[in-house]
Amino acid sequence: MNRFLLLFVLLFVSLGFSFGKGTLIINYSFTHIEVGYDHQTKCFVFIDGELIAESSAAPQSQAVTLKLKVPKGQHHVRVVMMALYEGNWEEHTIENDYSTDAFLDKDLTLGKKNTLSFIFDLDRTNPEIKID
């Protein structure tokens, strides 16, 4: 009987946590990369100021998809691309002498399934961002 009760409680608790979570899919790619400037990049994802995910390093020429579990509801979302330059990771921004600001900093309502798609065109200062 005790095992049954323990199993029931664990099932109830795990289901309760899953109802408060949604899925966030982040797709990103870079275009118009100049020869010799295919930097290693990482994507950092912050929800309400807390780092919740960091992608593996990949060259800019490689499109990347991240799939994360995120809390549902209204949240401040910050997605930041980092570039490896001379052994240091730095934000991929115009302020840091890159040709485009590769980030999103926005309040979003997150639901069951959310998709953020980014195209960072290195010939343009602002990225193309699609929020679904």
Short mmCIF file of C-alpha atoms in Angstrom, two decimals:
data_model
loop_
_atom_site.label_atom_id
_atom_site.label_comp_id
_atom_site.label_asym_id
_atom_site.label_seq_id
_atom_site.Cartn_x
_atom_site.Cartn_y
_atom_site.Cartn_z
CA MET A 1 0.00 0.00 0.00
CA ASN A 2 2.80 2.43 0.87
CA ARG A 3 4.46 1.86 -2.51
CA PHE A 4 1.20 2.57 -4.30
CA LEU A 5 0.74 5.81 -2.34
CA LEU A 6 4.34 6.87 -3.01
CA LEU A 7 3.95 6.13 -6.73
CA PHE A 8 0.69 8.10 -6.83
CA VAL A 9 2.26 11.11 -5.09
CA LEU A 10 5.31 11.08 -7.40
CA LEU A 11 3.08 10.86 -10.47
CA PHE A 12 0.89 13.71 -9.23
CA VAL A 13 3.88 15.95 -8.46
CA SER A 14 5.56 15.29 -11.82
CA LEU A 15 2.32 15.99 -13.71
CA GLY A 16 1.86 19.21 -11.75
CA PHE A 17 5.27 20.45 -12.83
CA SER A 18 4.72 19.56 -16.48
CA PHE A 19 1.52 21.65 -16.67
CA GLY A 20 3.53 24.80 -15.94
CA LYS A 21 6.09 24.18 -18.71
CA GLY A 22 6.04 24.79 -22.42
CA THR A 23 8.47 24.18 -25.24
CA LEU A 24 10.61 26.90 -26.80
CA ILE A 25 12.28 26.13 -30.11
CA ILE A 26 14.99 28.54 -31.22
CA ASN A 27 16.25 28.42 -34.80
CA TYR A 28 19.08 30.65 -35.93
CA SER A 29 21.35 31.08 -38.90
CA PHE A 30 23.79 33.65 -40.27
CA THR A 31 23.97 34.81 -43.89
CA HIS A 32 26.53 36.78 -45.92
CA ILE A 33 29.51 35.54 -43.90
CA GLU A 34 32.78 36.93 -45.25
CA VAL A 35 35.65 34.55 -45.93
CA GLY A 36 37.83 34.33 -42.83
CA TYR A 37 35.07 35.56 -40.49
CA ASP A 38 33.12 32.35 -39.84
CA HIS A 39 33.28 32.82 -36.05
CA GLN A 40 32.45 30.10 -33.57
CA THR A 41 29.16 31.09 -31.92
CA LYS A 42 27.01 30.07 -28.99
CA CYS A 43 23.46 30.99 -28.10
CA PHE A 44 22.59 31.94 -24.52
CA VAL A 45 18.93 31.99 -23.43
CA PHE A 46 17.79 33.93 -20.37
CA ILE A 47 14.28 33.91 -18.88
CA ASP A 48 13.57 36.68 -16.37
CA GLY A 49 17.31 37.33 -16.06
CA GLU A 50 18.24 33.70 -15.34
CA LEU A 51 20.40 31.72 -17.76
CA ILE A 52 18.38 28.63 -18.67
CA ALA A 53 20.31 27.30 -21.68
CA GLU A 54 23.56 27.58 -23.58
CA SER A 55 24.09 25.95 -26.96
CA SER A 56 27.21 24.14 -28.03
CA ALA A 57 29.73 26.13 -30.03
CA ALA A 58 29.27 26.01 -33.82
CA PRO A 59 30.55 28.02 -36.76
CA GLN A 60 28.26 30.83 -37.96
CA SER A 61 27.86 29.01 -41.27
CA GLN A 62 25.98 26.19 -39.48
CA ALA A 63 22.27 26.68 -38.78
CA VAL A 64 21.33 25.65 -35.24
CA THR A 65 18.11 24.58 -33.51
CA LEU A 66 17.63 24.50 -29.73
CA LYS A 67 14.63 22.92 -28.01
CA LEU A 68 14.02 23.95 -24.40
CA LYS A 69 11.46 23.54 -21.64
CA VAL A 70 10.35 26.95 -20.39
CA PRO A 71 7.83 28.26 -17.86
CA LYS A 72 4.49 29.29 -19.33
CA GLY A 73 3.19 32.82 -18.92
CA GLN A 74 4.54 36.36 -19.31
CA HIS A 75 8.36 36.46 -19.11
CA HIS A 76 11.28 38.65 -20.09
CA VAL A 77 13.21 36.66 -22.73
CA ARG A 78 16.74 37.46 -23.79
CA VAL A 79 18.44 35.42 -26.50
CA VAL A 80 22.07 36.44 -27.05
CA MET A 81 24.50 35.20 -29.66
CA MET A 82 28.08 35.05 -28.44
CA ALA A 83 31.11 34.97 -30.75
CA LEU A 84 34.54 33.58 -29.98
CA TYR A 85 37.12 36.25 -30.72
CA GLU A 86 40.79 35.89 -29.80
CA GLY A 87 39.98 33.24 -27.19
CA ASN A 88 37.17 35.19 -25.49
CA TRP A 89 33.38 34.88 -25.80
CA GLU A 90 31.72 38.24 -26.42
CA GLU A 91 28.25 39.41 -27.38
CA HIS A 92 27.75 39.57 -31.15
CA THR A 93 26.71 43.25 -31.24
CA ILE A 94 27.48 46.37 -33.22
CA GLU A 95 28.88 47.84 -29.99
CA ASN A 96 31.51 45.05 -30.06
CA ASP A 97 32.39 45.84 -33.71
CA TYR A 98 30.23 43.16 -35.37
CA SER A 99 28.08 44.11 -38.34
CA THR A 100 24.77 43.11 -36.75
CA ASP A 101 23.11 43.03 -33.34
CA ALA A 102 22.53 39.30 -32.83
CA PHE A 103 20.14 39.26 -29.89
CA LEU A 104 16.51 39.53 -28.77
CA ASP A 105 15.52 41.31 -25.56
CA LYS A 106 11.73 41.28 -25.18
CA ASP A 107 8.75 40.51 -22.95
CA LEU A 108 6.90 37.50 -24.38
CA THR A 109 3.94 35.36 -23.40
CA LEU A 110 5.13 31.77 -23.52
CA GLY A 111 2.59 29.03 -24.07
CA LYS A 112 2.62 25.30 -24.72
CA LYS A 113 4.72 25.60 -27.91
CA ASN A 114 6.75 28.64 -28.95
CA THR A 115 9.19 29.21 -31.80
CA LEU A 116 11.75 31.97 -32.24
CA SER A 117 13.47 32.05 -35.63
CA PHE A 118 16.42 34.34 -36.31
CA ILE A 119 18.25 35.16 -39.50
CA PHE A 120 21.33 37.23 -38.78
CA ASP A 121 22.23 38.85 -42.11
CA LEU A 122 25.75 40.18 -41.72
CA ASP A 123 25.03 42.78 -44.42
CA ARG A 124 22.28 44.32 -42.25
CA THR A 125 22.39 45.82 -38.76
CA ASN A 126 19.08 44.33 -37.55
CA PRO A 127 18.24 40.63 -37.55
CA GLU A 128 15.11 39.13 -39.08
CA ILE A 129 13.11 37.71 -36.15
CA LYS A 130 9.97 35.63 -36.39
CA ILE A 131 8.02 34.86 -33.21
CA ASP A 132 5.38 32.09 -33.29
#
